[in-house]
PDB file of C-alpha atoms and ligand atoms in Angstrom:
ATOM      1  CA  MET A   1      65.766 152.125 114.182  1.00 76.00           C
ATOM      2  CA  ALA A   2      64.665 148.713 112.247  1.00 91.00           C
ATOM      3  CA  LEU A   3      66.191 146.170 110.801  1.00 95.00           C
ATOM      4  CA  LEU A   4      65.871 145.440 107.350  1.00 97.00           C
ATOM      5  CA  SER A   5      65.144 142.381 105.438  1.00 97.00           C
ATOM      6  CA  ILE A   6      67.710 141.440 102.525  1.00 98.00           C
ATOM      7  CA  ILE A   7      66.667 140.508  99.071  1.00 97.00           C
ATOM      8  CA  VAL A   8      69.041 136.939  97.916  1.00 97.00           C
ATOM      9  CA  ALA A   9      69.273 136.518  94.603  1.00 96.00           C
ATOM     10  CA  PRO A  10      67.972 135.289  92.235  1.00 96.00           C
ATOM     11  CA  ASP A  11      65.418 138.190  92.310  1.00 97.00           C
ATOM     12  CA  LYS A  12      63.874 140.107  90.146  1.00 97.00           C
ATOM     13  CA  ARG A  13      64.215 143.034  92.116  1.00 97.00           C
ATOM     14  CA  LEU A  14      67.832 143.595  92.820  1.00 98.00           C
ATOM     15  CA  LYS A  15      67.551 143.975  88.239  1.00 97.00           C
ATOM     16  CA  VAL A  16      66.170 147.219  88.511  1.00 97.00           C
ATOM     17  CA  LYS A  17      67.823 150.468  87.791  1.00 98.00           C
ATOM     18  CA  SER A  18      67.036 152.158  90.651  1.00 98.00           C
ATOM     19  CA  THR A  19      65.566 156.098  90.437  1.00 98.00           C
ATOM     20  CA  ARG A  20      67.434 159.831  91.940  1.00 98.00           C
ATOM     21  CA  VAL A  21      66.368 160.906  95.322  1.00 98.00           C
ATOM     22  CA  GLU A  22      65.328 164.374  94.855  1.00 97.00           C
ATOM     23  CA  ARG A  23      66.138 165.402  98.159  1.00 97.00           C
ATOM     24  CA  VAL A  24      67.577 164.091 101.228  1.00 98.00           C
ATOM     25  CA  ASP A  25      65.186 164.539 103.848  1.00 98.00           C
ATOM     26  CA  ASP A  26      63.979 162.967 107.045  1.00 98.00           C
ATOM     27  CA  ASP A  27      62.313 159.907 105.016  1.00 98.00           C
ATOM     28  CA  VAL A  28      65.385 159.515 103.450  1.00 98.00           C
ATOM     29  CA  ARG A  29      67.478 159.816 106.381  1.00 98.00           C
ATOM     30  CA  THR A  30      65.625 157.135 108.443  1.00 98.00           C
ATOM     31  CA  LEU A  31      66.008 154.726 105.528  1.00 98.00           C
ATOM     32  CA  MET A  32      70.101 155.312 105.563  1.00 98.00           C
ATOM     33  CA  ASP A  33      69.824 154.743 109.572  1.00 98.00           C
ATOM     34  CA  ASP A  34      68.022 151.955 109.256  1.00 98.00           C
ATOM     35  CA  MET A  35      69.810 150.120 106.186  1.00 98.00           C
ATOM     36  CA  LEU A  36      73.272 150.955 107.997  1.00 98.00           C
ATOM     37  CA  GLU A  37      71.530 148.924 110.952  1.00 97.00           C
ATOM     38  CA  THR A  38      70.666 146.065 108.535  1.00 98.00           C
ATOM     39  CA  MET A  39      73.994 145.914 106.972  1.00 97.00           C
ATOM     40  CA  TYR A  40      76.195 146.420 111.112  1.00 96.00           C
ATOM     41  CA  ASP A  41      73.518 143.899 111.732  1.00 96.00           C
ATOM     42  CA  ALA A  42      74.239 141.393 109.053  1.00 96.00           C
ATOM     43  CA  PRO A  43      77.231 142.207 109.141  1.00 95.00           C
ATOM     44  CA  GLY A  44      78.410 143.231 106.024  1.00 96.00           C
ATOM     45  CA  ILE A  45      80.745 146.578 104.355  1.00 97.00           C
ATOM     46  CA  GLY A  46      78.242 147.630 102.228  1.00 98.00           C
ATOM     47  CA  LEU A  47      74.442 148.306 101.103  1.00 98.00           C
ATOM     48  CA  ALA A  48      72.318 149.651  98.520  1.00 98.00           C
ATOM     49  CA  ALA A  49      68.962 150.490  98.954  1.00 98.00           C
ATOM     50  CA  PRO A  50      67.897 147.969  95.886  1.00 98.00           C
ATOM     51  CA  GLN A  51      68.956 144.848  98.287  1.00 98.00           C
ATOM     52  CA  VAL A  52      66.245 146.154 101.024  1.00 98.00           C
ATOM     53  CA  GLY A  53      63.352 146.536  98.328  1.00 98.00           C
ATOM     54  CA  VAL A  54      63.883 150.232  97.851  1.00 98.00           C
ATOM     55  CA  THR A  55      64.379 151.473  94.101  1.00 98.00           C
ATOM     56  CA  LYS A  56      66.431 154.546  95.477  1.00 98.00           C
ATOM     57  CA  ARG A  57      69.988 155.709  94.495  1.00 98.00           C
ATOM     58  CA  ILE A  58      71.365 155.109  98.365  1.00 98.00           C
ATOM     59  CA  ILE A  59      73.906 153.388  99.464  1.00 98.00           C
ATOM     60  CA  VAL A  60      75.754 152.842 102.767  1.00 98.00           C
ATOM     61  CA  LEU A  61      79.236 151.690 104.299  1.00 98.00           C
ATOM     62  CA  ASP A  62      81.289 151.773 106.079  1.00 98.00           C
ATOM     63  CA  LEU A  63      85.025 149.739 106.141  1.00 96.00           C
ATOM     64  CA  ALA A  64      85.993 150.412 109.392  1.00 95.00           C
ATOM     65  CA  ARG A  65      87.722 147.533 111.427  1.00 89.00           C
ATOM     66  CA  PRO A  66      86.250 145.858 114.513  1.00 84.00           C
ATOM     67  CA  ASP A  67      88.885 147.350 116.417  1.00 91.00           C
ATOM     68  CA  GLU A  68      88.075 151.132 114.543  1.00 94.00           C
ATOM     69  CA  ASP A  69      85.317 153.469 115.420  1.00 95.00           C
ATOM     70  CA  PRO A  70      82.430 152.955 113.657  1.00 95.00           C
ATOM     71  CA  GLN A  71      83.111 155.566 110.100  1.00 96.00           C
ATOM     72  CA  PRO A  72      79.649 155.310 108.023  1.00 98.00           C
ATOM     73  CA  TYR A  73      79.483 157.002 105.158  1.00 98.00           C
ATOM     74  CA  PHE A  74      75.836 157.868 103.359  1.00 98.00           C
ATOM     75  CA  MET A  75      75.694 158.511 100.373  1.00 98.00           C
ATOM     76  CA  ALA A  76      72.023 159.486  98.193  1.00 98.00           C
ATOM     77  CA  ASN A  77      72.552 159.606  94.353  1.00 98.00           C
ATOM     78  CA  PRO A  78      76.175 158.516  94.271  1.00 98.00           C
ATOM     79  CA  GLU A  79      78.281 159.009  90.790  1.00 98.00           C
ATOM     80  CA  VAL A  80      81.404 157.629  89.520  1.00 98.00           C
ATOM     81  CA  ILE A  81      82.838 161.161  87.958  1.00 98.00           C
ATOM     82  CA  TRP A  82      86.712 159.959  87.291  1.00 98.00           C
ATOM     83  CA  THR A  83      88.667 156.293  87.595  1.00 98.00           C
ATOM     84  CA  SER A  84      92.070 155.481  87.477  1.00 98.00           C
ATOM     85  CA  ASP A  85      92.917 153.683  84.459  1.00 98.00           C
ATOM     86  CA  GLU A  86      94.843 150.856  86.640  1.00 98.00           C
ATOM     87  CA  THR A  87      92.437 147.970  87.754  1.00 98.00           C
ATOM     88  CA  ALA A  88      93.070 144.978  89.822  1.00 97.00           C
ATOM     89  CA  PRO A  89      91.367 142.030  90.858  1.00 96.00           C
ATOM     90  CA  TYR A  90      89.691 141.769  94.060  1.00 94.00           C
ATOM     91  CA  GLU A  91      87.644 139.013  95.487  1.00 96.00           C
ATOM     92  CA  GLU A  92      84.400 140.509  96.071  1.00 97.00           C
ATOM     93  CA  GLY A  93      81.000 139.264  98.351  1.00 97.00           C
ATOM     94  CA  CYS A  94      77.475 140.582  98.224  1.00 98.00           C
ATOM     95  CA  LEU A  95      75.194 140.391 101.356  1.00 98.00           C
ATOM     96  CA  SER A  96      72.404 139.985  98.372  1.00 98.00           C
ATOM     97  CA  LEU A  97      74.806 136.794  97.612  1.00 97.00           C
ATOM     98  CA  PRO A  98      75.648 135.327 100.860  1.00 95.00           C
ATOM     99  CA  GLU A  99      78.502 133.077 101.383  1.00 94.00           C
ATOM    100  CA  HIS A 100      80.004 133.140  97.608  1.00 96.00           C
ATOM    101  CA  TYR A 101      82.945 135.320  96.334  1.00 97.00           C
ATOM    102  CA  ALA A 102      84.777 136.028  93.358  1.00 97.00           C
ATOM    103  CA  GLU A 103      87.491 137.965  91.526  1.00 97.00           C
ATOM    104  CA  VAL A 104      86.065 140.958  89.980  1.00 97.00           C
ATOM    105  CA  ILE A 105      88.608 143.748  88.270  1.00 97.00           C
ATOM    106  CA  ARG A 106      87.953 147.368  88.938  1.00 97.00           C
ATOM    107  CA  PRO A 107      90.003 150.607  88.289  1.00 98.00           C
ATOM    108  CA  VAL A 108      91.452 151.311  91.681  1.00 98.00           C
ATOM    109  CA  ALA A 109      90.349 154.640  92.210  1.00 98.00           C
ATOM    110  CA  ALA A 110      87.650 156.785  91.578  1.00 98.00           C
ATOM    111  CA  ARG A 111      85.993 159.909  92.729  1.00 98.00           C
ATOM    112  CA  ILE A 112      82.845 159.663  93.484  1.00 98.00           C
ATOM    113  CA  ARG A 113      80.188 162.345  93.427  1.00 98.00           C
ATOM    114  CA  TYR A 114      77.212 162.158  95.990  1.00 98.00           C
ATOM    115  CA  LEU A 115      74.683 164.161  98.315  1.00 98.00           C
ATOM    116  CA  ASP A 116      75.783 163.562 101.761  1.00 98.00           C
ATOM    117  CA  ARG A 117      73.157 163.045 104.756  1.00 97.00           C
ATOM    118  CA  GLU A 118      71.929 166.881 105.345  1.00 97.00           C
ATOM    119  CA  ASN A 119      71.706 166.877 101.189  1.00 98.00           C
ATOM    120  CA  GLU A 120      75.249 168.838 100.925  1.00 98.00           C
ATOM    121  CA  VAL A 121      76.683 167.643  96.835  1.00 98.00           C
ATOM    122  CA  ARG A 122      79.965 166.077  97.985  1.00 98.00           C
ATOM    123  CA  GLU A 123      82.942 164.996  95.814  1.00 98.00           C
ATOM    124  CA  MET A 124      85.166 162.436  97.658  1.00 98.00           C
ATOM    125  CA  ASP A 125      88.133 160.543  96.167  1.00 98.00           C
ATOM    126  CA  THR A 126      88.619 156.695  97.073  1.00 98.00           C
ATOM    127  CA  GLU A 127      91.032 154.119  96.336  1.00 97.00           C
ATOM    128  CA  ASP A 128      91.707 150.497  96.906  1.00 96.00           C
ATOM    129  CA  MET A 129      88.737 148.752  99.382  1.00 96.00           C
ATOM    130  CA  LEU A 130      86.831 151.566  99.530  1.00 97.00           C
ATOM    131  CA  ALA A 131      86.947 152.179  95.314  1.00 98.00           C
ATOM    132  CA  LYS A 132      85.824 148.505  94.779  1.00 97.00           C
ATOM    133  CA  CYS A 133      83.444 149.171  97.605  1.00 98.00           C
ATOM    134  CA  VAL A 134      81.620 152.232  96.433  1.00 98.00           C
ATOM    135  CA  GLN A 135      81.172 150.944  92.565  1.00 98.00           C
ATOM    136  CA  HIS A 136      79.915 147.738  93.923  1.00 98.00           C
ATOM    137  CA  GLU A 137      77.629 149.505  95.221  1.00 98.00           C
ATOM    138  CA  ILE A 138      76.902 152.024  92.984  1.00 98.00           C
ATOM    139  CA  ASP A 139      76.370 149.337  90.401  1.00 98.00           C
ATOM    140  CA  HIS A 140      73.598 147.568  92.294  1.00 98.00           C
ATOM    141  CA  LEU A 141      71.661 150.962  91.783  1.00 98.00           C
ATOM    142  CA  ASP A 142      71.489 150.285  88.180  1.00 98.00           C
ATOM    143  CA  GLY A 143      70.903 146.527  88.738  1.00 98.00           C
ATOM    144  CA  VAL A 144      74.276 145.238  88.422  1.00 98.00           C
ATOM    145  CA  LEU A 145      75.276 142.394  90.902  1.00 98.00           C
ATOM    146  CA  PHE A 146      79.273 141.490  91.137  1.00 97.00           C
ATOM    147  CA  VAL A 147      78.811 137.928  89.634  1.00 97.00           C
ATOM    148  CA  ASP A 148      77.282 140.062  86.530  1.00 97.00           C
ATOM    149  CA  HIS A 149      80.903 141.036  85.991  1.00 97.00           C
ATOM    150  CA  ILE A 150      82.586 137.677  85.974  1.00 96.00           C
ATOM    151  CA  SER A 151      82.095 134.923  83.736  1.00 96.00           C
ATOM    152  CA  ILE A 152      79.121 132.996  82.650  1.00 96.00           C
ATOM    153  CA  VAL A 153      79.847 129.588  83.633  1.00 96.00           C
ATOM    154  CA  LYS A 154      81.125 130.970  86.990  1.00 96.00           C
ATOM    155  CA  ARG A 155      77.963 133.540  87.325  1.00 96.00           C
ATOM    156  CA  SER A 156      75.216 130.129  86.673  1.00 96.00           C
ATOM    157  CA  MET A 157      77.140 128.079  89.211  1.00 96.00           C
ATOM    158  CA  ILE A 158      76.774 130.545  92.180  1.00 96.00           C
ATOM    159  CA  LEU A 159      73.504 131.714  90.756  1.00 96.00           C
ATOM    160  CA  ARG A 160      71.831 127.683  90.810  1.00 96.00           C
ATOM    161  CA  LYS A 161      73.565 126.856  93.983  1.00 96.00           C
ATOM    162  CA  LEU A 162      71.548 130.372  95.460  1.00 96.00           C
ATOM    163  CA  THR A 163      68.303 129.006  93.845  1.00 95.00           C
ATOM    164  CA  LYS A 164      68.984 125.687  95.433  1.00 94.00           C
ATOM    165  CA  ALA A 165      69.712 127.147  98.831  1.00 92.00           C
ATOM    166  CA  LYS A 166      66.362 129.470  98.440  1.00 88.00           C
ATOM    167  CA  ARG A 167      64.421 125.952  97.669  1.00 87.00           C
ATOM    168  CA  SER A 168      65.198 123.940 100.396  1.00 83.00           C
ATOM    169  CA  ASP A 169      65.054 127.142 102.512  1.00 76.00           C
ATOM    170  CA  SER A 170      61.527 126.954 101.849  1.00 72.00           C
ATOM    171  CA  LYS A 171      60.950 123.528 102.425  1.00 66.00           C
ATOM    172  CA  VAL A 172      61.851 123.668 106.098  1.00 60.00           C
ATOM    173  CA  SER A 173      59.916 126.740 106.553  1.00 55.00           C
ATOM    174  CA  ALA A 174      56.506 124.819 104.958  1.00 52.00           C
TER     175      ALA A 174
HETATM  176 NI1   NI B 201      76.481 143.875  97.029  1.00 84.21          NI
END
């Protein structure tokens, strides 16, 4: 397994629509494993392939608390096939927008269809934090970040701060 580097916004590679996976084979499984290791290391609770520079429809998640056993999900071609009418705000963060958080309103429950690690089609009913997290990760596959769901004023502020942080980082390493 290998740690991958996570792309930080603003970056054009995060705005690309990813392509479907034909089948979950050993190459896809290796990528899933590397993504999961990268996510645990960050640490985070979800990661989408475009965040590590791969424009394929693959996400990994694990919402287990530190005192619980790991509960990883590996999903290829995940699709939201149903959402609840009920929505709620939830504070979201993202490994590609480090240290920035904002409330995003999304459906509180969603049914997801995806290919699992063994290339089997699965359907899963999600709610609350898992539902929010899956929707957030699927958004990444369409080039959508959580800041695209908030006001333009807030979004610009966050992106400006991230741009500034990138500039000062490059000065240090130069
Ligand atoms: Ni994210």
